[in-house]
XYZ file of C-alpha atoms in Angstrom:
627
model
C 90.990 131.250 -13.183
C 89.021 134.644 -13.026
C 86.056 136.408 -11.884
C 84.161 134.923 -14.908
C 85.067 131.109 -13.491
C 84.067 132.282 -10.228
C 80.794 133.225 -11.553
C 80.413 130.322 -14.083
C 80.898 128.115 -10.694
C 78.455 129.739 -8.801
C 75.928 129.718 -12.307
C 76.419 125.926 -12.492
C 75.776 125.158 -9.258
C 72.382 127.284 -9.555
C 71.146 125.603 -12.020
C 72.164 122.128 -10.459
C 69.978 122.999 -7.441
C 67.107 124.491 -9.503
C 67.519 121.147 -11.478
C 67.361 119.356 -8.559
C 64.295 120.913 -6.908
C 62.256 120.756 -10.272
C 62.700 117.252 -10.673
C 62.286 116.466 -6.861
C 59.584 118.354 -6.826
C 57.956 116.528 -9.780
C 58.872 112.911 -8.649
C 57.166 113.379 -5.322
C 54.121 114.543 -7.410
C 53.944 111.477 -9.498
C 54.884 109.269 -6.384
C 53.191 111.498 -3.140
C 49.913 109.593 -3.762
C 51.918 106.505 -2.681
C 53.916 108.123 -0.077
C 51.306 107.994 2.496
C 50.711 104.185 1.876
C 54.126 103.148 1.701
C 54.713 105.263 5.147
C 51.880 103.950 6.629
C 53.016 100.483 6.277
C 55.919 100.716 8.080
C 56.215 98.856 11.153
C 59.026 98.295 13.390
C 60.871 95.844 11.310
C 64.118 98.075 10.597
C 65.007 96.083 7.343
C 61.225 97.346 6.027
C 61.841 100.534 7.070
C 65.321 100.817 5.721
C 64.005 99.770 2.395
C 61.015 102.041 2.483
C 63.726 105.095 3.097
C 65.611 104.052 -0.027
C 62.625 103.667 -1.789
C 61.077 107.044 -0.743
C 64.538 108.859 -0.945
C 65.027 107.398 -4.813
C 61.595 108.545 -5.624
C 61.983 111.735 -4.338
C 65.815 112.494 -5.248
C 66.511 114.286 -1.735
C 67.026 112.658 1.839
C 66.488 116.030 3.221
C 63.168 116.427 2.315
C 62.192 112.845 3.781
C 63.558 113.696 7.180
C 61.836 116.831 7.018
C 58.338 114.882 6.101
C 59.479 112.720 9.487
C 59.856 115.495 11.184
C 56.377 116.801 10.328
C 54.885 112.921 10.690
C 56.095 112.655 14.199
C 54.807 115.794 15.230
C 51.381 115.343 13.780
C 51.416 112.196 15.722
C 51.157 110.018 12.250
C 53.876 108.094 13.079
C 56.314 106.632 16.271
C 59.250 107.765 16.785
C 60.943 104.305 16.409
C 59.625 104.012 12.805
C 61.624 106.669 11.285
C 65.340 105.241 12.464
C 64.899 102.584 9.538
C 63.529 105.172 7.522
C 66.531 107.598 7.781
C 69.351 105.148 7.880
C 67.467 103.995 4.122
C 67.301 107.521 2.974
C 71.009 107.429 3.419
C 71.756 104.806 0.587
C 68.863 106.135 -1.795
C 70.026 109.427 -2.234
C 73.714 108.134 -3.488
C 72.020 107.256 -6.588
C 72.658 110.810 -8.122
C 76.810 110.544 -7.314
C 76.456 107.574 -9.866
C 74.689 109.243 -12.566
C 76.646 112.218 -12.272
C 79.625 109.654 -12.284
C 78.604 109.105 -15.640
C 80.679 112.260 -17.010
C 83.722 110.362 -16.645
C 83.119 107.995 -19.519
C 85.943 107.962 -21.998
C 85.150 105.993 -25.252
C 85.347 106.410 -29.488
C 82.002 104.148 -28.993
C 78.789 106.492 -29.713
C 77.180 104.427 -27.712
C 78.845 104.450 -25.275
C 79.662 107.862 -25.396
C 75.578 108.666 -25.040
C 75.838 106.995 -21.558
C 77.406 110.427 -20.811
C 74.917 112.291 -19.271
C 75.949 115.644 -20.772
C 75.418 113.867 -24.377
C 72.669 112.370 -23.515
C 70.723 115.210 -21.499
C 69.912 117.667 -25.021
C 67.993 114.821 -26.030
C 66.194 114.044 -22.760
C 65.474 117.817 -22.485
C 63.900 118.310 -25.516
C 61.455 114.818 -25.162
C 60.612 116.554 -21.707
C 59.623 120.259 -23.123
C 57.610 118.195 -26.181
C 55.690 116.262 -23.239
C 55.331 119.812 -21.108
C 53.842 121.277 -24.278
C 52.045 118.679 -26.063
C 51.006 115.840 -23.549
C 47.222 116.373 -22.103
C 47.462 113.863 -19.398
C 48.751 115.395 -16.576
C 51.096 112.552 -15.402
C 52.773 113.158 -19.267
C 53.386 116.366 -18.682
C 54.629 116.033 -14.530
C 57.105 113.274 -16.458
C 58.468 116.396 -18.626
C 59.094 118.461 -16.221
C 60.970 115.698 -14.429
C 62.883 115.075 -17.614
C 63.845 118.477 -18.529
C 64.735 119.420 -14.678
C 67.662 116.449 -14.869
C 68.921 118.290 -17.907
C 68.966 121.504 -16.503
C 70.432 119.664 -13.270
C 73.162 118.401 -15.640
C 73.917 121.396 -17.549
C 74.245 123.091 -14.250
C 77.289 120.143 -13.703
C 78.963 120.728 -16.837
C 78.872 124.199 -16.363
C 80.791 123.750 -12.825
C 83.329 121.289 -14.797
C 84.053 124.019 -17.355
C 84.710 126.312 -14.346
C 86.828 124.371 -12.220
C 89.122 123.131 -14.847
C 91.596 125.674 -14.780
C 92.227 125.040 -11.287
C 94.031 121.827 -12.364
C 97.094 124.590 -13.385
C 96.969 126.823 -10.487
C 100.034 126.508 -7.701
C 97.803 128.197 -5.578
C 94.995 125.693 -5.643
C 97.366 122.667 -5.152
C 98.903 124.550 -1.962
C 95.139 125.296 -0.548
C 94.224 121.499 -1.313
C 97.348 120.692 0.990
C 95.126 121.663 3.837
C 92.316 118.874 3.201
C 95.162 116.463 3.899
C 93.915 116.552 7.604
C 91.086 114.373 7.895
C 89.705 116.921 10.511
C 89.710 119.626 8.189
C 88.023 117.672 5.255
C 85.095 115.778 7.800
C 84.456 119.622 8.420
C 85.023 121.224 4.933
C 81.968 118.745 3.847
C 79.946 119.159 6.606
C 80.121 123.336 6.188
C 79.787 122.949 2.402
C 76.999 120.883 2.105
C 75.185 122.522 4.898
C 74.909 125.707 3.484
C 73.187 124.516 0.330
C 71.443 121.984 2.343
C 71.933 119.059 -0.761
C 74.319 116.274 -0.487
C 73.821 115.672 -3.956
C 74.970 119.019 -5.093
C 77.625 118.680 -2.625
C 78.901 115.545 -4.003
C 78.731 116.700 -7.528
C 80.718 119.716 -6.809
C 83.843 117.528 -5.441
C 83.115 115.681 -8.287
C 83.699 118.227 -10.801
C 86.818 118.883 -8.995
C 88.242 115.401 -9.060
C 87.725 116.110 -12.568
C 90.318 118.148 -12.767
C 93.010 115.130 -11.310
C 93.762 117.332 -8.404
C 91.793 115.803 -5.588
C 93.033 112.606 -3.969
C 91.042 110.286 -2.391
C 93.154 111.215 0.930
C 91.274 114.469 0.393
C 88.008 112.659 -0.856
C 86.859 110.328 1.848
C 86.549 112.959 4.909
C 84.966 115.656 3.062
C 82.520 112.876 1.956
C 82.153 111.815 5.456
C 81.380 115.099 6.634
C 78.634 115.731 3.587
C 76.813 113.111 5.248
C 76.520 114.924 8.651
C 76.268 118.589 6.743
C 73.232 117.238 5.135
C 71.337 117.243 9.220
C 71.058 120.863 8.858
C 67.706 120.623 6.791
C 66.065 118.557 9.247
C 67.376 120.290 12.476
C 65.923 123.808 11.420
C 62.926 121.806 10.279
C 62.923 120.679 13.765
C 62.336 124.405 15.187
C 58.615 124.834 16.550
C 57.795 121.030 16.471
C 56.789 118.754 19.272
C 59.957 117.444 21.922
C 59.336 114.174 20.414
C 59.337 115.616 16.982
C 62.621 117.036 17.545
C 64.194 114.265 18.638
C 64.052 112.902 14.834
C 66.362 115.327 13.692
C 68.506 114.015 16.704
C 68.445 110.256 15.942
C 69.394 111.999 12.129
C 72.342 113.563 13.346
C 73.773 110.611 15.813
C 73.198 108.293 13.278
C 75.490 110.522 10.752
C 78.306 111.228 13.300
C 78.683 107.935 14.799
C 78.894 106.703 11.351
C 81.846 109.229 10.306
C 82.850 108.637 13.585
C 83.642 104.750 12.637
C 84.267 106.046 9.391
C 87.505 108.122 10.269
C 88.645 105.201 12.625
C 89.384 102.941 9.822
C 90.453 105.814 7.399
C 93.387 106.476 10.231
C 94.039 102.916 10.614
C 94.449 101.805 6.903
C 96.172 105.189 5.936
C 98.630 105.483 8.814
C 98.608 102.558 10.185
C 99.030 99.929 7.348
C 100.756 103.256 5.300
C 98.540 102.296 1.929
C 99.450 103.837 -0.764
C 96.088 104.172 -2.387
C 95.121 107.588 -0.902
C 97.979 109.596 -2.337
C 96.164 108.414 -5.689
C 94.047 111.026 -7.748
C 90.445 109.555 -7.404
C 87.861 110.104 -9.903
C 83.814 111.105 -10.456
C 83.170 107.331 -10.613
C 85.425 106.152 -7.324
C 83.888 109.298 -5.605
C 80.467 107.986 -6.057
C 81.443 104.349 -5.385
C 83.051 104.779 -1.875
C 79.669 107.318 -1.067
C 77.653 104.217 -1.504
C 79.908 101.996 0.027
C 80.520 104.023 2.765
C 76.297 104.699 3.815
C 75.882 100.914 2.964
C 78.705 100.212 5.608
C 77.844 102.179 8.268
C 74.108 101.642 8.083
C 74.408 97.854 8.343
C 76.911 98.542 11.176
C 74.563 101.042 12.973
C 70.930 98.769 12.204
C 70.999 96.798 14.984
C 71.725 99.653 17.322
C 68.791 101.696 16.192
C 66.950 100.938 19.307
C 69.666 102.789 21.253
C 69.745 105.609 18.917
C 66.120 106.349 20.254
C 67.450 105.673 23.780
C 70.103 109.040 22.740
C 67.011 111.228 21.400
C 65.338 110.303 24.318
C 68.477 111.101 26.926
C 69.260 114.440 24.615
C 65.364 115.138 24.667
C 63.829 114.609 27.881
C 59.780 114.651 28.027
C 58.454 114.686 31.529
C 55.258 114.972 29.807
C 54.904 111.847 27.749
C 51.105 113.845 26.708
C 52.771 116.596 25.237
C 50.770 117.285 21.945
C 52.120 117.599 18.390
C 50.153 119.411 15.760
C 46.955 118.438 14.371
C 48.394 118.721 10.855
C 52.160 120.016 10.492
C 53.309 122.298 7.509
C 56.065 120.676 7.226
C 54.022 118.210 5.140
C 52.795 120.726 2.496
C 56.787 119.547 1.043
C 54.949 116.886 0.246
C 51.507 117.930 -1.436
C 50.272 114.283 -2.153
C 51.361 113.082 1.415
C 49.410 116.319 2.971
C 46.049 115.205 0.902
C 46.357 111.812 1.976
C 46.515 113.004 5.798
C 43.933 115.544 5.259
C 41.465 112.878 4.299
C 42.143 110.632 7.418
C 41.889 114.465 9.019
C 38.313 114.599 7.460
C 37.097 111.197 7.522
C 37.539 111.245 11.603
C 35.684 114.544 11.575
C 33.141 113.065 9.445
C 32.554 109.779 12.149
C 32.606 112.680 15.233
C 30.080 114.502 13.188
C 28.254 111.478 12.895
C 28.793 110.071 16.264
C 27.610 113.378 17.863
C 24.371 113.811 16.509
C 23.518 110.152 17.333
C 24.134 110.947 20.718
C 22.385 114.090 20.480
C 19.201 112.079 19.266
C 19.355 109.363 21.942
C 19.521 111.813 24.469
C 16.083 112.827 24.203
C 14.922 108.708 25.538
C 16.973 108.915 28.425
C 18.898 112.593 29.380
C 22.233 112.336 31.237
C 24.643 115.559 32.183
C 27.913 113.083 31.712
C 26.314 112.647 27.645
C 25.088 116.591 27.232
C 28.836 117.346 27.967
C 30.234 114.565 26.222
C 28.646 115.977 22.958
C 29.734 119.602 23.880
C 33.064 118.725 23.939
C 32.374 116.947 20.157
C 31.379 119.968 19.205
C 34.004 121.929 20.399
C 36.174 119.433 18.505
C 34.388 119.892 15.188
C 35.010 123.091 15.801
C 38.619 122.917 16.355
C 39.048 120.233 13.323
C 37.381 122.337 10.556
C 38.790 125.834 11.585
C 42.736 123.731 10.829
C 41.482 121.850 8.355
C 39.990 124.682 6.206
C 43.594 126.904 6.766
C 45.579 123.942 6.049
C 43.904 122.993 2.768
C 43.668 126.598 1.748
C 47.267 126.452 2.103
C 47.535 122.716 0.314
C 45.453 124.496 -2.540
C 48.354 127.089 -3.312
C 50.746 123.780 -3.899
C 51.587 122.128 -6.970
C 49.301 119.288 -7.507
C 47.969 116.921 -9.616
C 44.372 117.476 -11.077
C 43.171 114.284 -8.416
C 44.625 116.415 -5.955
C 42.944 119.058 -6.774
C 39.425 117.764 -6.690
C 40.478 116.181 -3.391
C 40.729 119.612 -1.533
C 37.746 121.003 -3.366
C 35.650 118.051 -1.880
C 37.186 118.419 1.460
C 37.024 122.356 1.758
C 32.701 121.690 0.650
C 33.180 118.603 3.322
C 34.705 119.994 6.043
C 31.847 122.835 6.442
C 28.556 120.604 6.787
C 30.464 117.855 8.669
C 30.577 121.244 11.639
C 27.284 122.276 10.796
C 26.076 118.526 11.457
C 27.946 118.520 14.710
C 26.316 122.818 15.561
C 22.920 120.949 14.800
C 23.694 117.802 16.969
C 24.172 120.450 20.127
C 21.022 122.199 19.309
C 19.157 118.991 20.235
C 20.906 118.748 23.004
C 19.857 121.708 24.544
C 16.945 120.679 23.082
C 16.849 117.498 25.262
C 17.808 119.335 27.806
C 15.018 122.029 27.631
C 12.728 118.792 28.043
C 14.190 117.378 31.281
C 14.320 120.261 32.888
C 10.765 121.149 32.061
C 9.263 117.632 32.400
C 8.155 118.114 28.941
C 5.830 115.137 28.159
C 5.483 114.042 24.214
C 2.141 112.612 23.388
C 2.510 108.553 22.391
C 1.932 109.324 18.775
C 5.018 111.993 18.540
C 7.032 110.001 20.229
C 6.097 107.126 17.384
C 6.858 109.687 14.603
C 10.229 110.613 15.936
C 11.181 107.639 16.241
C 10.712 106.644 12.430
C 12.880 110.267 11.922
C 15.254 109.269 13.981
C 16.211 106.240 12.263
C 15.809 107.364 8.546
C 18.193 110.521 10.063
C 20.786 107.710 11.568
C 20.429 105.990 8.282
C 21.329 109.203 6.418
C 24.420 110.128 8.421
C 26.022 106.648 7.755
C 25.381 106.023 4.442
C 26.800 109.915 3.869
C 30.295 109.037 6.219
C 30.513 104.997 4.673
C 30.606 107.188 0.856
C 32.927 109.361 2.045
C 35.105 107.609 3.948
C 35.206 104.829 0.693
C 34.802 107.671 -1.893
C 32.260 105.342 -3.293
C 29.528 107.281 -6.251
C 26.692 104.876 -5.887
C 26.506 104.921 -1.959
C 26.426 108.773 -2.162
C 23.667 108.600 -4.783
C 21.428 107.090 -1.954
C 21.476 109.963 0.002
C 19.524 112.526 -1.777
C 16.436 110.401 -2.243
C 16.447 109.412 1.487
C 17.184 113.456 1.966
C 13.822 114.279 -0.092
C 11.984 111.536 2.005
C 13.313 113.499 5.532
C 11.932 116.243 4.023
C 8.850 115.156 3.724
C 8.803 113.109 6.996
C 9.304 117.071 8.669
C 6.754 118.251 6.899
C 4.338 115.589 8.275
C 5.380 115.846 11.606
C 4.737 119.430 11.584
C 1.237 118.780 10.473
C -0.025 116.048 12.359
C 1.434 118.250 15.730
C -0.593 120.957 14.646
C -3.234 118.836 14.426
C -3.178 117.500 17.880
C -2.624 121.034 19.141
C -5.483 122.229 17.748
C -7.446 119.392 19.525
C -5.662 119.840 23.062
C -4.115 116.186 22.925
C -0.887 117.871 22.701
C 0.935 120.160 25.280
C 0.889 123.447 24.468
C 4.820 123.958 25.429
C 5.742 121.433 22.843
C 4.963 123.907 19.787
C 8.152 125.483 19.571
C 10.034 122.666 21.144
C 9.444 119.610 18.575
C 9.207 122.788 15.463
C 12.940 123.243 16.782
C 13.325 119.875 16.723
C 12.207 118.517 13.376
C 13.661 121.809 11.748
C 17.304 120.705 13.006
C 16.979 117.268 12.147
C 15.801 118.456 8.354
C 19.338 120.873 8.365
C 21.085 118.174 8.989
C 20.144 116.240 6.024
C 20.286 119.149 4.075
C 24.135 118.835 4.957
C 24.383 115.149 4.153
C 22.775 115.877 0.844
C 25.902 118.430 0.212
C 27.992 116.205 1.061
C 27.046 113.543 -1.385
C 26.441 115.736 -4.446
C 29.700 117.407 -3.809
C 31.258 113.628 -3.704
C 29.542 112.433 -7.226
C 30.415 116.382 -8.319
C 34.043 115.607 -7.463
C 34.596 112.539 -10.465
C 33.467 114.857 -13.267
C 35.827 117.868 -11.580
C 32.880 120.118 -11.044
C 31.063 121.486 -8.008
C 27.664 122.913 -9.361
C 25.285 121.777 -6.878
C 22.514 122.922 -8.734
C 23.390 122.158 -12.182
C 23.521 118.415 -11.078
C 20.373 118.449 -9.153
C 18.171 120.088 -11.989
C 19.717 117.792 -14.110
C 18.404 115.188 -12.401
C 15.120 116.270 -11.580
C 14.960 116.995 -15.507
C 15.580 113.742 -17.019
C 13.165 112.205 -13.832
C 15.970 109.802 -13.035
C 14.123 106.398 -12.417
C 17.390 105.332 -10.472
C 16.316 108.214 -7.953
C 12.872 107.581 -7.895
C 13.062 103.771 -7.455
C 15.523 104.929 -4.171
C 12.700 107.172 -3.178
C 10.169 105.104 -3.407
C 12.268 102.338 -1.231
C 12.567 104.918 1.554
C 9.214 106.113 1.494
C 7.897 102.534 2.020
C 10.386 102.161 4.883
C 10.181 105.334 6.763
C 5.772 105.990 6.974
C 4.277 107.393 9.344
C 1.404 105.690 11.099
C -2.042 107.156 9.521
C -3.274 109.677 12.457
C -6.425 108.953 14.265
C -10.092 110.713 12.787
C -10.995 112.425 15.702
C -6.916 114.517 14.968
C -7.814 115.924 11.346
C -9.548 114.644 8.255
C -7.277 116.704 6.499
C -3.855 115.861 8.003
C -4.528 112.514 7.541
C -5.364 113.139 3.230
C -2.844 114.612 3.198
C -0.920 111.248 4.982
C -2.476 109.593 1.856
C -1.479 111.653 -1.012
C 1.967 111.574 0.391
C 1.820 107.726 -0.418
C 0.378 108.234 -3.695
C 3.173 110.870 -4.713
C 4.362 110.025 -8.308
C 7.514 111.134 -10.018
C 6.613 114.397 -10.870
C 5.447 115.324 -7.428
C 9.280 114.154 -6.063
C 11.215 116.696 -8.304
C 9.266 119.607 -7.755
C 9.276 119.562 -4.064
C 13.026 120.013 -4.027
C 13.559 123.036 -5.500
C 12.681 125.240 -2.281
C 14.608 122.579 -0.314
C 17.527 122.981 -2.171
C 17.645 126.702 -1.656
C 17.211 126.843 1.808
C 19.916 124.082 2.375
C 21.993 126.676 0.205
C 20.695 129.911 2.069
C 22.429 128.072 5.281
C 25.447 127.029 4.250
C 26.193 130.874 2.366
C 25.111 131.938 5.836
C 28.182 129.964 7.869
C 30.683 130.636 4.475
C 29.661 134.525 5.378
């Protein structure tokens, strides 16, 4: 044993944690879609949970990076605190799953067969199917499937290479005098703990005293504490994870912790009983890869069907450990701690989004009924929506620009493109929905009072604009194409409904049946409510943009308008028969109201060339709020 073992050690266990994060990293990409629905259907029936955390952990090849997701899930406020006991004590069984392939080693046969079960036979072959997928594969999934193939090679190499090293230490007096030490159970409960700590993976940890008890040296006197203490050396993760988070948050990492030492706890009471007490013979005994991976299992399988019904009182500990005298304490909005998981963070974001989109929408409702009957209590109850909007899209936009530097699939992708165009007119909807309010305000205060017929017209605005705003949230919320597709023809017919307005009010101006005051007032007015489609509109075309991957605006409108769409126009002409305005009186304009009847008459033609300027003033606003 020399400098170059030393350094061979310390190589192989490297690359048996860059293994290890590659293909973790990889697995939760294939599986983080799921993530969020599998989390989201826990409940509080432990033995779901426990599965769930086996499940999860197996997927994901690391139990420290599901309690850190916890962590984060708590404090977001995603999920209860009660729902992650199951959750951990399953994480605890899925991750022994590695010991056992890593057990593999150990196979001694003249069978080929049987000898390709080894995993450092069988890993060349594996890595060289996965770097043919990286290269060649087009799909996506193909190629995340390679990288998870040729990170367990690497993962194994990086386990050969720390057999190869340790080896010699079979001969050394010295070693055998050092491994004397790990005869106190104390001593090896805390060796493990240290050890696996430091590189924060009980998997990497196990597989190191495996390639030891490769070497016949270790006993499984030695053995069974130091596993017992991996277990609790693997908290570390989630308690600096736990740094910065909510109290309640925090108190994950705790119920982690108790449920790990209470469990070596037990652990060590029958290890003293059946090896001092009934003197057995068996732990003198040199134990191997394989026996090292069986008594992990059997040892988190033990003490997690021991410590299940109890898990009630392990929140009860948190909870004693982690006083709250303010049960309202807030966690964060979104926590980074779920970026670990990129598909996971998506998934949230879009619950994020989807509740901003329903305030947005919810808002300027409010905003437009406030103008039949004005109250204080509802001005301020839309302020404070706004203010909210606000507050949503500034964390939304850092947190997905963040997302959007992660490692994610091409779905994924799209799904933060759409949300980063999203998020931006779902605030502008809620910035116009205040305007009318102070809009509405304006009126009561100076007993503005709207002629019959503009009260008539707003009216049909009002509910073509209440129409818009949930057919744009229903095909966002569902991701649905052909709801979305109904927005920009009812967009075009808003359009024109402003234009209208703005006529026939000039019209009644101009023949005094119309208070003067009103001029800027309902020009504010209709000019907000028109923006505000104008932001629905982006909305949708950025939606039906985001199946072919592509977020032209105005490539897919001019190609529409070019190839005079008769889907589009039959939607138009659907929502101009539903929203008209009634014909204004003679004695208002003869040419207001012509122009009422050519509006009716409009053909195809007519339809598409009217939304060119549209289009760029919708634009000109929303480069105006990006700036």
């Amino acid at each position: 044993m020399n400098i170059y073992s030393i350094l061979q050690l310390c190589g192989g266990l490297a690359f048996f944690l860059f293994g290890m994060h590659v293909m973790s990293g990889s697995l939760e990409k294939l599986a983080g879609g799921n993530l969020q629905k599998i989390l989201k259907g826990l409940t509080s029936n432990p033995a779901k949970s426990l599965f769930f955390g086996a499940v999860i952990t197996i997927a994901i090849q690391s139990s420290s990076a599901l309690t850190v997701m916890l962590v984060g899930l708590v404090n977001s406020g995603i999920m209860e605190l009660g729902q992650t006991v199951g959750v951990i004590m399953g994480s605890n069984i899925g991750t022994t799953l590695t010991a056992w392939i890593l057990s593999l080693s150990g196979i001694q046969s003249e069978s080929i067969f049987i000898s390709l079960l080894k995993p450092e036979n069988f890993s060349p072959i594996v890595a060289l199917i996965g770097v043919i997928m990286i290269m060649g594969a087009k799909s996506e999934k193909k190629k995340d499937a390679g990288v998870i193939m040729a990170g367990f090679a690497v993962l194994m190499y990086g386990m050969q290479l720390m057999s190869g090293a340790v080896s010699p230490l079979a001969d050394m007096p010295e070693f055998t005098s050092i491994l004397t030490t790990f005869n106190n159970p104390l001593i090896g409960v805390l060796t493990g703990a240290v050890f696996t700590g430091v590189i924060q993976s009980s998997a990497a940890s196990v597989g190191v005293l495996q390639a030891l008890a490769m070497t016949g040296a270790i006993s499984y006197g030695m053995a069974i504490p130091i596993i017992m203490g991996q277990n609790i050396g693997t908290c570390v993760t989630a308690l600096l994870s736990s740094i910065g988070v909510s109290k309640n948050a925090k108190r994950v990492s705790v119920i982690h912790v108790s449920f790990n030492v209470f469990g070596t706890i037990i652990g060590l009471i029958i290890y003293y009983i059946l090896r001092y007490g009934a003197g057995l013979s068996v732990f003198d005994g040199s134990i191997s890869a394989f026996a090292i991976a069986g008594f992990h299992s059997v040892f988190n399988v033990a003490t997690t069907i021991i410590l299940l019904p109890f898990g009630k009182y392990l929140v009860k500990i948190a909870q004693t450990v982690i006083p709250i005298h303010d049960e309202k304490s807030n966690g964060a909005f979104l926590d980074e701690r779920l970026l670990l998981s990129p598909g996971l963070a998506i998934k949230e974001c879009l619950e994020k989004t989807s509740d901003m989109a329903e305030l947005a929408k919810k808002s300027f409702k409010a905003s437009l009924d406030l103008f039949d009957k004005y109250s204080d209590t509802q001005f301020e109850e839309i302020t404070a929506m706004e203010e909210r909007l606000d507050f949503m899209e500034d964390q939304l936009d850092t947190y997905l620009i963040h997302l959007s530097g992660k490692d994610t699939s091409e779905t994924g992708s799209n799904e933060i493109s759409k949300m980063l165009h999203a998020i931006n007119d779902f605030e502008r909807i809620g910035d116009h929905a205040i305007n009318l309010a102070k809009l509405a305000k304006q009126a009561d205060e100076n007993n503005y009072e709207i002629s019959k017929s503009a009260k008539s017209e707003i009216s049909v605005l009002n509910n073509a604009l209440k129409e818009i705003l949930d057919l744009t949230v229903n095909a966002f919320n569902t991701n649905d194409e052909n709801i979305a597709f109904k927005v920009e023809p009812l967009e075009q017919v808003i359009d024109d409904l402003t234009k209208e307005i703005r006529n026939h009010h000039i019209a009644r101006l101009q023949k005094g049946k119309c208070d003067s005051r009103l001029g800027v007032f309902l020009t504010d007015y209709v000019t907000n409510c028109e923006r505000a489609s104008d932001h629905c509109s982006n909305i949708a075309v950025c939606l039906i943009q985001t199946k072919n991957s592509s977020f032209e605006t105005h490539d897919y409108l001019n190609e529409l308008k070019a190839g005079h769409e008769p889907a589009f126009v039959g939607e138009f002409t659907m929502f101009h028969d539903k929203y008209t305005l009634d014909d204004i009186s003679d004695n208002d304009s003869d040419k207001s109201a012509k122009k009422d009847t050519s509006r009716k008459n409009e053909t195809k033609k007519d339809v598409t060339k009217k939304k060119d300027k549209d289009h760029k003033d919708k634009d000109k606003d929303k480069n105006k709020k990006s700036k």
